[in-house]
Coordinates of C-alpha atoms in Angstrom, one line a residue:
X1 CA 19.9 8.6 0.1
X2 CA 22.9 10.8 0.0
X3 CA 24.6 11.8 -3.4
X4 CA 28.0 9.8 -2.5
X5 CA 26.0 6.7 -2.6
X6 CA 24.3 7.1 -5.7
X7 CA 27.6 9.1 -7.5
X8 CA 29.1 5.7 -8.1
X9 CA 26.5 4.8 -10.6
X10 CA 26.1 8.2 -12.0
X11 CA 26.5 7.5 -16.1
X12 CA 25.7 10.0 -19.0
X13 CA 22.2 10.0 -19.7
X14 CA 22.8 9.1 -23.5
X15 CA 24.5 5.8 -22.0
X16 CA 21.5 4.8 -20.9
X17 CA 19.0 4.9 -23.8
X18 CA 20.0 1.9 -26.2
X19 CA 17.5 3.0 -28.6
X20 CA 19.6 6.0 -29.8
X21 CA 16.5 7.0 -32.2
X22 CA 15.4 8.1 -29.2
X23 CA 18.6 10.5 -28.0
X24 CA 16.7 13.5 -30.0
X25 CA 14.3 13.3 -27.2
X26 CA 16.5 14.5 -24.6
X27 CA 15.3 17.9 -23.2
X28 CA 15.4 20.0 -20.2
X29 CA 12.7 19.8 -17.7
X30 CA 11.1 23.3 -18.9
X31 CA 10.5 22.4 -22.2
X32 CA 7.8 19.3 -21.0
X33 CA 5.9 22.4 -19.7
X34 CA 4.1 22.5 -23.6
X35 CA 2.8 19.0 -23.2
X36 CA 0.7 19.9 -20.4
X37 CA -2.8 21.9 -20.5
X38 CA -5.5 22.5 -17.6
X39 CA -8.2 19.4 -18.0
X40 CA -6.2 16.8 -18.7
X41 CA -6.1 13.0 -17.0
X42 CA -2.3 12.4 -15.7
X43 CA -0.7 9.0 -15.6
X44 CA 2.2 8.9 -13.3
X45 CA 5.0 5.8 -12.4
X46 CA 5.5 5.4 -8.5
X47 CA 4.4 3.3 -5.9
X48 CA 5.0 4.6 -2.7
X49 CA 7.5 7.5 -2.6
X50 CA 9.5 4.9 -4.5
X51 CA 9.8 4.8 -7.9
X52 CA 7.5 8.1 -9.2
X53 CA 8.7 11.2 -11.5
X54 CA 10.7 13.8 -9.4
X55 CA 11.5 16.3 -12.1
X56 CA 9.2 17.5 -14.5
X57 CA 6.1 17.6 -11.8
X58 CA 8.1 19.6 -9.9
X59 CA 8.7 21.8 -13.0
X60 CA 5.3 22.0 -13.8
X61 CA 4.2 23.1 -10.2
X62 CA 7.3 25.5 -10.2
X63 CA 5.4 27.0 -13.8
X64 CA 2.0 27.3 -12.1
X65 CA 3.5 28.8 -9.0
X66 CA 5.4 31.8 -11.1
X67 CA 3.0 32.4 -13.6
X68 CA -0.4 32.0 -11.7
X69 CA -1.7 29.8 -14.8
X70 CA -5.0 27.7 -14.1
X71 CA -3.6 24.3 -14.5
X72 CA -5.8 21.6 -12.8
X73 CA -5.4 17.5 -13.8
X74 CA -6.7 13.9 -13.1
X75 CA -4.2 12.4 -11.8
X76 CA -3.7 8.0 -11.6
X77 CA -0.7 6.8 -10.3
X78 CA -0.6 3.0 -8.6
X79 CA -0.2 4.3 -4.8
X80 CA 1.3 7.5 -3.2
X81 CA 4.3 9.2 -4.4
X82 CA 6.8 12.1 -2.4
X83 CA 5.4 14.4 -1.1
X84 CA 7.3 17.0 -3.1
X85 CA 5.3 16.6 -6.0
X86 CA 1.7 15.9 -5.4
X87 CA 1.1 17.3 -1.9
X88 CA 2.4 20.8 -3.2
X89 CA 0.1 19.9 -6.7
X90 CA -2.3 19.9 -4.3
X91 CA -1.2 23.0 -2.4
X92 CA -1.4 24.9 -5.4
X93 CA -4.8 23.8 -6.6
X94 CA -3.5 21.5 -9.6
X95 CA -5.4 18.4 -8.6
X96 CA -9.1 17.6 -9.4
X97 CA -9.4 14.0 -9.4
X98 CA -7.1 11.5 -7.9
X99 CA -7.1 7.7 -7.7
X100 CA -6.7 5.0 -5.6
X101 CA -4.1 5.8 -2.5
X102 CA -2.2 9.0 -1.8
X103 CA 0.1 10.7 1.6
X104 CA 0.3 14.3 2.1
X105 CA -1.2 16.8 5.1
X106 CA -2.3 19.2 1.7
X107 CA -4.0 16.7 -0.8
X108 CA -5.9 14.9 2.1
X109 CA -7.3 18.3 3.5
X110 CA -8.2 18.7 -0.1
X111 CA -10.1 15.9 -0.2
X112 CA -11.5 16.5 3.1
X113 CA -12.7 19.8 2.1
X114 CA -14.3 18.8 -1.1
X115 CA -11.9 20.4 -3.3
X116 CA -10.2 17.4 -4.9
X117 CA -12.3 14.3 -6.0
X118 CA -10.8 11.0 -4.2
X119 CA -12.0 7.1 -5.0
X120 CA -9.8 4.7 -3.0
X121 CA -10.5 0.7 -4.6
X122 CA -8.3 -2.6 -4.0
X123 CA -5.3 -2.1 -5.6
X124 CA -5.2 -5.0 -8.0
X125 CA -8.6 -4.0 -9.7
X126 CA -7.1 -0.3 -9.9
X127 CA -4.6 -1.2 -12.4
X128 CA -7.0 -3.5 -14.8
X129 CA -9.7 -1.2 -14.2
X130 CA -7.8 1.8 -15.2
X131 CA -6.9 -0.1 -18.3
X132 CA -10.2 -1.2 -19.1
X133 CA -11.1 2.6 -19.1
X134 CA -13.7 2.6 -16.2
X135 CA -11.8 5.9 -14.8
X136 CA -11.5 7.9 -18.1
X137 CA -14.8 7.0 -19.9
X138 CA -15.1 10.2 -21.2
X139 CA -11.8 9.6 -23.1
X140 CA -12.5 6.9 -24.4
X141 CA -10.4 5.1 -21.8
X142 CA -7.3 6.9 -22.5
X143 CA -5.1 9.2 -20.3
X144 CA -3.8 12.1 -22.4
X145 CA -0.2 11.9 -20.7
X146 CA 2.0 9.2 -18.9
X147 CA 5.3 10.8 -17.1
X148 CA 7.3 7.7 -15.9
X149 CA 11.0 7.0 -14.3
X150 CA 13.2 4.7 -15.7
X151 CA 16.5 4.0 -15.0
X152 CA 17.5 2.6 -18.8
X153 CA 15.9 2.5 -22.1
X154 CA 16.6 -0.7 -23.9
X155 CA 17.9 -1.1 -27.6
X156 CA 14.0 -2.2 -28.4
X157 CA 12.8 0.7 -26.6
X158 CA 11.7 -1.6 -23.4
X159 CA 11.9 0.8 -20.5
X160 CA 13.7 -0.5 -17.3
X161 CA 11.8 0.7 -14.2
X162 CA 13.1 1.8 -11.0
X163 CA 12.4 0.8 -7.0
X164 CA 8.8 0.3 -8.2
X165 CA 6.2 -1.1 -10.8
X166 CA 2.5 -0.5 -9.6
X167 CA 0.7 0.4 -12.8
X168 CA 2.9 1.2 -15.2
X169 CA 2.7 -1.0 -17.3
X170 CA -1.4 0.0 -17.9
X171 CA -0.6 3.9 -17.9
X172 CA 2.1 3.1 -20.6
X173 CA -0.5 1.1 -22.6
X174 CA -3.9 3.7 -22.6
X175 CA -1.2 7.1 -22.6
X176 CA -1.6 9.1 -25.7
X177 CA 2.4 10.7 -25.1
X178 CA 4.9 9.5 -22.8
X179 CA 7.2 11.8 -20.7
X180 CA 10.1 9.6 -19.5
X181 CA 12.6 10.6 -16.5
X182 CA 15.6 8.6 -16.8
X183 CA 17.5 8.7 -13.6
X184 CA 20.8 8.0 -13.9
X185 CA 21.4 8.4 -10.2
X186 CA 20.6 5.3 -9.8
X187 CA 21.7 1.8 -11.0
X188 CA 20.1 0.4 -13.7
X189 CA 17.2 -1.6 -11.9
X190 CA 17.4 -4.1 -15.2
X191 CA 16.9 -8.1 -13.7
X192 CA 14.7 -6.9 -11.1
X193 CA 11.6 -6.9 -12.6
X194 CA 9.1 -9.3 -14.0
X195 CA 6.4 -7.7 -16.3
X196 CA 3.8 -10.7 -18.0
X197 CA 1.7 -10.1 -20.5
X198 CA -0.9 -7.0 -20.1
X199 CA -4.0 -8.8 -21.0
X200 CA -7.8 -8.0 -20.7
X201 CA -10.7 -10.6 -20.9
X202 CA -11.7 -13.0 -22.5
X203 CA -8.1 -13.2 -23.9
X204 CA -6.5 -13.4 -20.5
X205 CA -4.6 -16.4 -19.3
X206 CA -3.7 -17.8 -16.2
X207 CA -0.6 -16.2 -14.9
X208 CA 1.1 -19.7 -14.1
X209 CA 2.9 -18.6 -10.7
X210 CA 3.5 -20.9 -7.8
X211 CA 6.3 -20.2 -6.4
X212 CA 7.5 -16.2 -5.1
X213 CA 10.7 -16.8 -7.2
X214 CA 8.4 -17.6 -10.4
X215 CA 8.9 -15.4 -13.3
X216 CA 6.8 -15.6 -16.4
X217 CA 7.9 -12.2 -18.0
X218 CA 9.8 -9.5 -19.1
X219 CA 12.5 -7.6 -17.6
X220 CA 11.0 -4.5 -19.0
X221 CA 7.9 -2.9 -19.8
X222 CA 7.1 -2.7 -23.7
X223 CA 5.8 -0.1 -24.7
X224 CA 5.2 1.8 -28.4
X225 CA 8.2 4.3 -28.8
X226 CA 5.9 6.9 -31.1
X227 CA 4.5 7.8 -28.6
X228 CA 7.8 9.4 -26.6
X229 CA 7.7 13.0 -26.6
X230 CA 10.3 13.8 -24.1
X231 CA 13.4 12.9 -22.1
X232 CA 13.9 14.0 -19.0
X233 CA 17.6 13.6 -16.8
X234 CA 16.8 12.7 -13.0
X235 CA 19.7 13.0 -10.6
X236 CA 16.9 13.1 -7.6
X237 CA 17.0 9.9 -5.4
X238 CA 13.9 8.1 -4.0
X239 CA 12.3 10.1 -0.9
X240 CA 12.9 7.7 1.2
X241 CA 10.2 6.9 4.1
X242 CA 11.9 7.7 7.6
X243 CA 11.4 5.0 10.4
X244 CA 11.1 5.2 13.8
X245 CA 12.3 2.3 16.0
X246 CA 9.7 -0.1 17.6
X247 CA 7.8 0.5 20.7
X248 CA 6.9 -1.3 23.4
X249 CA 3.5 -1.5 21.9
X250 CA 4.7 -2.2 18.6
X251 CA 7.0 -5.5 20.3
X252 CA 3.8 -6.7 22.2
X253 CA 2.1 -6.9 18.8
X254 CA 5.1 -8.5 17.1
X255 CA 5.3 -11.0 19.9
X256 CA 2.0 -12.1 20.1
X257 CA 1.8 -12.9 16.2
X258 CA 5.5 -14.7 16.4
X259 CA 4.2 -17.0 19.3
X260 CA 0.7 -17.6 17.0
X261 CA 2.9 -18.4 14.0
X262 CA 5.1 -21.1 16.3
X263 CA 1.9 -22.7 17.5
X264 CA 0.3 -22.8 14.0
X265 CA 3.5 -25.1 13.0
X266 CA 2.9 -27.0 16.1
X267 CA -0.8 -27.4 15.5
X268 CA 0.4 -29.1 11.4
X269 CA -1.5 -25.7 10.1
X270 CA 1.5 -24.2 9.2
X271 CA 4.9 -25.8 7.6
X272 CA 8.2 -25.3 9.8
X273 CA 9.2 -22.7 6.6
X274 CA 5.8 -21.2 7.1
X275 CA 4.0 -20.1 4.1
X276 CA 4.8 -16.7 2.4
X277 CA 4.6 -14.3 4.4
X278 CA 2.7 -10.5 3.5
X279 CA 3.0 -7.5 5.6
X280 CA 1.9 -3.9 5.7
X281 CA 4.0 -0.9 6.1
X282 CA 4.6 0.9 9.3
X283 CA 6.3 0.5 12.4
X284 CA 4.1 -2.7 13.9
X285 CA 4.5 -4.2 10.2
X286 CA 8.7 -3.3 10.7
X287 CA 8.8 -5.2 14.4
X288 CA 6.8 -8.0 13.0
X289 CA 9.7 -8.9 10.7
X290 CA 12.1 -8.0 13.0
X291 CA 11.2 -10.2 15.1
X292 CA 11.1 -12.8 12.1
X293 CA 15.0 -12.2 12.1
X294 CA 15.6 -13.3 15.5
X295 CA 13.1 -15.9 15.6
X296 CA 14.0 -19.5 14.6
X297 CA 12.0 -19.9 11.0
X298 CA 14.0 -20.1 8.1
X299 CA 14.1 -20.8 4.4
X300 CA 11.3 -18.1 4.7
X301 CA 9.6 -16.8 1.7
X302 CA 8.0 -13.2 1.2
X303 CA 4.9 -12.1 -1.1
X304 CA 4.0 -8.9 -0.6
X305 CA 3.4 -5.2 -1.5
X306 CA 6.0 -3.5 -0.1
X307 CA 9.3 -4.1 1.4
X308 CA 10.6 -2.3 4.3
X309 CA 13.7 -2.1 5.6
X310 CA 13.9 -5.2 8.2
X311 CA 13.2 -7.2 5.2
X312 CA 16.8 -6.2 4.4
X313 CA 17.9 -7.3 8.0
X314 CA 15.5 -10.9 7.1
X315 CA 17.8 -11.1 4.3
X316 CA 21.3 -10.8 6.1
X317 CA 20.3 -13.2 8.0
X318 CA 20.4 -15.7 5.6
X319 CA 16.8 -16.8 6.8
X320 CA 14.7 -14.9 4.4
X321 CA 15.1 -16.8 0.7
X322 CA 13.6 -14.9 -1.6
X323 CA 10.8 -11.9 -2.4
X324 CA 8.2 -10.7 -4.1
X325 CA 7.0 -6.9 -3.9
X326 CA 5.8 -4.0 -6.1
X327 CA 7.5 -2.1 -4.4
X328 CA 10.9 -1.1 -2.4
X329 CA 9.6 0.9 0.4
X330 CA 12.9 1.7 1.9
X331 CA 13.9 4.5 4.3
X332 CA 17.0 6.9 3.0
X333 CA 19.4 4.1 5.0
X334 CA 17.7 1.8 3.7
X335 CA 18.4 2.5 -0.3
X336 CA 22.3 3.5 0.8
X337 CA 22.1 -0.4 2.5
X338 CA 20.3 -1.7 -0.8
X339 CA 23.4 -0.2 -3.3
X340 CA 26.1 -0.6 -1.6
X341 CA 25.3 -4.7 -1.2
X342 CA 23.3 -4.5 -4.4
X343 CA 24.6 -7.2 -6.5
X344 CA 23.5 -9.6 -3.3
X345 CA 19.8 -7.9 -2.8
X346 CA 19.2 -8.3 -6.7
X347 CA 19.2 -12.0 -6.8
X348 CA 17.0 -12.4 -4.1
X349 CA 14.1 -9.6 -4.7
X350 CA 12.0 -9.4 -7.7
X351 CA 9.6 -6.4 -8.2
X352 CA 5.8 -6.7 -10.2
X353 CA 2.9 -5.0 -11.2
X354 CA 0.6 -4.2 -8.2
X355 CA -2.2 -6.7 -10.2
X356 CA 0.2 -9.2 -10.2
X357 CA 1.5 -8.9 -6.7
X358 CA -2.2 -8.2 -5.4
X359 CA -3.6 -10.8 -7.3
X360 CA -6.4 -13.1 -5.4
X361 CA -5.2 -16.0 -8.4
X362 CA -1.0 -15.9 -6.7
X363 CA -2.0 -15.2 -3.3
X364 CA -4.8 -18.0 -2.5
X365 CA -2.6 -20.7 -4.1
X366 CA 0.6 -19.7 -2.2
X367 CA -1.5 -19.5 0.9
X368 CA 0.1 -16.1 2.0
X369 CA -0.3 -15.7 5.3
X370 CA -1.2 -11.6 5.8
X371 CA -0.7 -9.0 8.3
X372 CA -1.9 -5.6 8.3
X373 CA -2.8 -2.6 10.0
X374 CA -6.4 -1.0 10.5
X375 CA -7.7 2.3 11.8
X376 CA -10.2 0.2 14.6
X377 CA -11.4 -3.2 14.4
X378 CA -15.3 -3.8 16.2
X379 CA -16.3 -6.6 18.4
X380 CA -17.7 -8.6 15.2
X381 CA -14.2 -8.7 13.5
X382 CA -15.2 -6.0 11.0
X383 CA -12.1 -3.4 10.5
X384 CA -12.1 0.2 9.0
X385 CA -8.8 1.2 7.2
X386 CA -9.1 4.2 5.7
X387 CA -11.9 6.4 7.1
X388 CA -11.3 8.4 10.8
X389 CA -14.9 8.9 12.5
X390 CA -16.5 7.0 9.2
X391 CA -15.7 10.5 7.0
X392 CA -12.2 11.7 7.1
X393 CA -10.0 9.9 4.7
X394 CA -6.8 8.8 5.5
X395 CA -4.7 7.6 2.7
X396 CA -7.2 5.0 0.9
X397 CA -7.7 1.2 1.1
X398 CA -4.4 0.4 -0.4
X399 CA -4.1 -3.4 -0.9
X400 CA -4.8 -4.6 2.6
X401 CA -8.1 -6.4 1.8
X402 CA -6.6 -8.1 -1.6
X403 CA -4.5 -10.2 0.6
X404 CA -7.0 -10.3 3.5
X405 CA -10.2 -11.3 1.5
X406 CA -7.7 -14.4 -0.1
X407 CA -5.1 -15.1 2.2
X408 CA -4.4 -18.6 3.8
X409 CA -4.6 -16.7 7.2
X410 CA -5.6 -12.8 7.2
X411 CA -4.7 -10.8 10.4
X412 CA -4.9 -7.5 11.3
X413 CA -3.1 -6.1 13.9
X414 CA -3.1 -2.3 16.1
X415 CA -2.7 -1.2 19.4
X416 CA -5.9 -1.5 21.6
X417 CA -5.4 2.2 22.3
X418 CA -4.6 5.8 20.9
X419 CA -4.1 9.0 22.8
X420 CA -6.0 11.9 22.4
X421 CA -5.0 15.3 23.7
X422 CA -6.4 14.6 27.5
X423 CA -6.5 11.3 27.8
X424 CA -3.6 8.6 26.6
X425 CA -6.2 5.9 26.2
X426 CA -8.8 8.2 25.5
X427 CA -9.6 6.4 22.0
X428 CA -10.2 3.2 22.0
X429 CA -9.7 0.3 18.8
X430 CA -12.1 -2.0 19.5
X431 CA -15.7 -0.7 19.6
X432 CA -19.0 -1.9 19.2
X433 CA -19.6 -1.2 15.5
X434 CA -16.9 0.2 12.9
X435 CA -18.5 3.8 11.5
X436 CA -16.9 2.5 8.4
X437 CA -15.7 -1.0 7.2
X438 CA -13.2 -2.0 4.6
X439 CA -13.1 -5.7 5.2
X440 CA -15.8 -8.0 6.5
X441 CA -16.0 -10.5 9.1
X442 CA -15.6 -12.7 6.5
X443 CA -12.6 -11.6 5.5
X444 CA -10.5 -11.6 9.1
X445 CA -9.2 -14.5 10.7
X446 CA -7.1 -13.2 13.9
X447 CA -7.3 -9.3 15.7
X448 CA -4.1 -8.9 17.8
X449 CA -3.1 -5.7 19.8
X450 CA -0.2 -5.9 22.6
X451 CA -3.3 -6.7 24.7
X452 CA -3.2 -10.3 23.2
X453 CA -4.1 -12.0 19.9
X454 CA -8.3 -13.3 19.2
X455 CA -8.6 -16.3 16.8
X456 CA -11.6 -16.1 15.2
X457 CA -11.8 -19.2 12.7
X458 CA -14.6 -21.0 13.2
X459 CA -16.1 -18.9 15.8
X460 CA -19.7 -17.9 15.6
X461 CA -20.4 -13.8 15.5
X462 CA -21.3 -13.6 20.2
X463 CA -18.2 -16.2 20.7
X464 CA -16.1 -13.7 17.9
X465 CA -17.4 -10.7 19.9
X466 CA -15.9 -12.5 23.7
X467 CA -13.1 -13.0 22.3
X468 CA -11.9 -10.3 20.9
X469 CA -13.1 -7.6 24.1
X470 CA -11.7 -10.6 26.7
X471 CA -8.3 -10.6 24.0
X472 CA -7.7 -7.6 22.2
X473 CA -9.6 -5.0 24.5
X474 CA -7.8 -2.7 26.8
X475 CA -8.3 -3.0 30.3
X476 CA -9.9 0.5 30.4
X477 CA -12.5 -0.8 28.1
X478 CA -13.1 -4.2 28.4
X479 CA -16.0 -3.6 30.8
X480 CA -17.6 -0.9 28.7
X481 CA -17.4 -3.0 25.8
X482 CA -18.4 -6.3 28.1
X483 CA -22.0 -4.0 29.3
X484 CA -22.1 -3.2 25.6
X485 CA -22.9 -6.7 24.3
X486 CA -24.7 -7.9 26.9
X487 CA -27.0 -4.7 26.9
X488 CA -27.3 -5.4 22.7
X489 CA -27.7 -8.7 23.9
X490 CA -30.4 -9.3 25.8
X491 CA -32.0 -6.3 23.8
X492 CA -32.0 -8.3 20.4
X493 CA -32.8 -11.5 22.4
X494 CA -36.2 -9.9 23.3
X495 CA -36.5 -9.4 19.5
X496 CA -35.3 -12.9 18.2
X497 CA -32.7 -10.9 16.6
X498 CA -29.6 -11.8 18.4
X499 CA -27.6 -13.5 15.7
X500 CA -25.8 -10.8 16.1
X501 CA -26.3 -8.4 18.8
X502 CA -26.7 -4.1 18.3
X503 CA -28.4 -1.7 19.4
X504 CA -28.7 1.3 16.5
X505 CA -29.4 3.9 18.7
X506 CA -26.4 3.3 20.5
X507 CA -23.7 1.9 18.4
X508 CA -22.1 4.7 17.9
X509 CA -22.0 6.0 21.2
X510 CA -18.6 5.7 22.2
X511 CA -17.6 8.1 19.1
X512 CA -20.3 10.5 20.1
X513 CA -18.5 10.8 23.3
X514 CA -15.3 11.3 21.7
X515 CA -16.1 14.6 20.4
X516 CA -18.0 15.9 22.9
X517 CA -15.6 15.1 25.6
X518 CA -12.1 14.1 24.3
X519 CA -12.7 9.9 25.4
X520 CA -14.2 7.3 24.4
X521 CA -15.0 5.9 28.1
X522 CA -18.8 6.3 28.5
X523 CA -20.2 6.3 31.6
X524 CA -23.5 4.2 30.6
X525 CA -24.7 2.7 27.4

């Protein structure tokens, strides 16, 4: 986002906080630097680089950096944040444990290495079980400090979030202190959000949602006022996430799940509205509903994460109707696009907590139809989301499998190929077994790459396994995979094992190949 777009809403910072108790607060960046000491557990606002605290980490890091201080932290925040902040945290060495999603080429080789302690978990348990205290037994289920953005601080001390909720909400409730960055870059987000009722069991109720245009709380997060130690001015905008424009593959993919969607209206299984609609981020997730744009549905209804930019486009339209996100994942156009119509895009979008948005309760009786994007997918319909090889994490689960273990219709789609450096379908997506799986057969409905789309409800695990190499596989692989399960086959057969057919000494084969020989294309099982 540039700084003409945002100047227009550019206010004092005092204008801003309504609870003027609070205006002796107000500090520079540098003097937050006494509220933080090596060992503690972080909570931090921000939900993809949308939404998350852009000063005083920075400041902080800055501090380490001159000085050459030890300062090392447990850090929670409710998915990945810019890279400016925790990827050079974790350049510098200030990260020990970090929880449940992050992006960044330095805090993943941490991880990877051993050096920084990662648990990825569905999203929507994160936030309760973070508030519950499972993360922070040791402190008695509290995090020392919370460092949140706002972009206004009501006359009751409510604070008014930004592009995102996430967790807030819980890290405001167990933080001892509270570091606030109030951007006044940015319009005040206030109307956009809709924050129930931060309840734990036995004492929670049903969150009485049916509809994606339901709202059932606050506009604000409530939170105790005692416990603000700091006010911080933000002038920095949102680092927005760049996109690149669809490829052919990417269009296939789209294609295929806009034809399935037409013939699950024709087939009665789907209203002519459809049913809300969830999708991933990325570019397959962006042509997806692009191609929703163009396509003849309307009155359409979104429940999702995230929202990307074509759900902007969806919205001009005038086919999209309403939705419901955590988060605004939008590129740097995509936040200029968002202000400068923002009176329109406020009415239609409401943002939640990432346990309300992820919630198996809202999602199973909306019937959300969801769409999302895995790592490899194996002849059985089991997928792998997060781990490259079964070892090297990625980013983290994210909240793929709370939609795709409750949704009405759960599919996941990628392209039946990926290059490596000889061979541009040297890795293939399909294989025989997943070295890792994040969601079940029992949790995936329909595979689709631009190879076509397998519909796997109500197929047995050998008719699951035909259908998705005869569908999904690429022509380079189909007959490797094919001699695959008929090997496994025949070989369980002879056991009176062949529910559903592998062969353990060979499963892994094709990844074995890989790294010796830079493909996946064996020669023989």
């Amino acid at each position: 986002m540039s700084f003409m777009i945002t100047r227009k809403f550019s206010v004092s910072i005092a204008s801003r906080i309504g609870k003027k108790s609070l205006l002796s607060k107000v500090c520079k960046p540098e003097d937050t630097i006494k509220f933080f000491e090596d060992g503690q557990a972080l909570g931090w606002s921000g939900f993809t680089p949308v939404g998350y605290p852009k000063v005083v980490p920075v400041t902080v890091a800055d501090y380490v950096e001159k000085t050459g201080k030890k300062m090392k932290f447990d850090l929670y925040i409710g998915a990945s944040v810019g890279a400016e902040t925790e990827d050079r945290w974790a350049k510098l060495g200030m990260i020990n444990r970090r929880w449940p999603y992050q992006t960044g080429k330095n805090i993943a080789n941490g991880i990877n290495t051993g050096k920084i302690q990662m648990g990825d978990i569905h999203l929507c348990n994160y936030a309760s079980n973070l508030k519950f205290g499972f993360f922070t037994k040791e402190r008695k289920g509290k995090l020392d400090l919370g460092i949140i953005e706002v972009t206004e601080i009501l006359p009751d001390g409510g604070l008014v979030l930004a592009g995102s909720v996430g967790a807030v909400p819980e890290v405001c409730d167990i933080s001892e202190k509270l570091i606030l960055e109030l951007n006044t870059s940015m319009p005040s987000y206030l109307g956009l959000h809709d924050i129930p009722p931060d309840e734990v069991p036995p004492n929670r109720r049903p969150y009485l949602i049916s509809r994606v245009d339901d709202r059932i709380g606050k506009l604000y997060v409530p939170v105790d006022t005692e416990k603000i130690v700091a006010i911080v001015e933000s002038t920095k905008p949102d680092n927005g996430r760049p996109l690149s424009p669809p490829d052919e593959v990417s269009e296939k993919i789209a294609q295929n799940i806009l034809d399935f969607l037409e013939n699950e209206v024709h087939a009665g299984r789907a209203p002519p509205d459809l049913l809300p609609l969830q999708s991933g981020v990325g570019n397959i997730a962006n042509a997806v509903v692009a191609g929703l744009a163009k396509g003849q549905f309307r009155n359409v209804k979104v429940w999702t994460e995230v929202l990307q930019d074509t759900m902007l486009d969806f919205f001009d339209t005038g086919k999209l109707d309403f939705a419901t996100a955590t988060a605004l994942t939008l590129s740097t156009e995509g936040f200029e696009r968002l202000y400068k119509n923002w009176e329109e895009y406020k009415q239609k979008i409401c943002l939640r907590p990432q346990q309300i948005t992820n919630n198996a309760e809202m999602i199973r009786r909306m019937g959300v139809i969801g769409m999302n994007t895995p790592v490899e997918v194996d002849i059985y319909g089991h997928a792998n989301s997060t781990l490259i090889g079964g070892t090297r994490m990625i980013n983290g689960l994210g909240g793929s499998n709370d939609f795709l273990r409750n949704c009405y219709i759960s599919m996941m789609h990628c392209p039946s190929v990926r290059p490596t450096k000889t061979d541009p379908t040297g890795i293939t997506c399909i294989v025989p077994k997943a070295p890792h799986i994040d969601h079940t057969e029992h949790d995936l409905d329909v595979i689709v790459t631009e190879q076509g789309l397998a519909d796997l409800r109500g197929l047995a695990p050998r008719q699951r396994a035909m259908e998705i190499i005869n569908k999904c596989a690429h022509p380079d692989y189909k007959p490797i995979l094919t001699d695959y399960f008929n090997t496994a086959y025949q070989h369980c057969l002879k056991q009176k094992a062949a529910h559903e057919p592998q062969i353990l000494s060979k499963v892994f084969k094709m990844q074995e190949y890989l790294e010796k020989n830079g493909t996946m294309k064996v020669d023989k099982w």
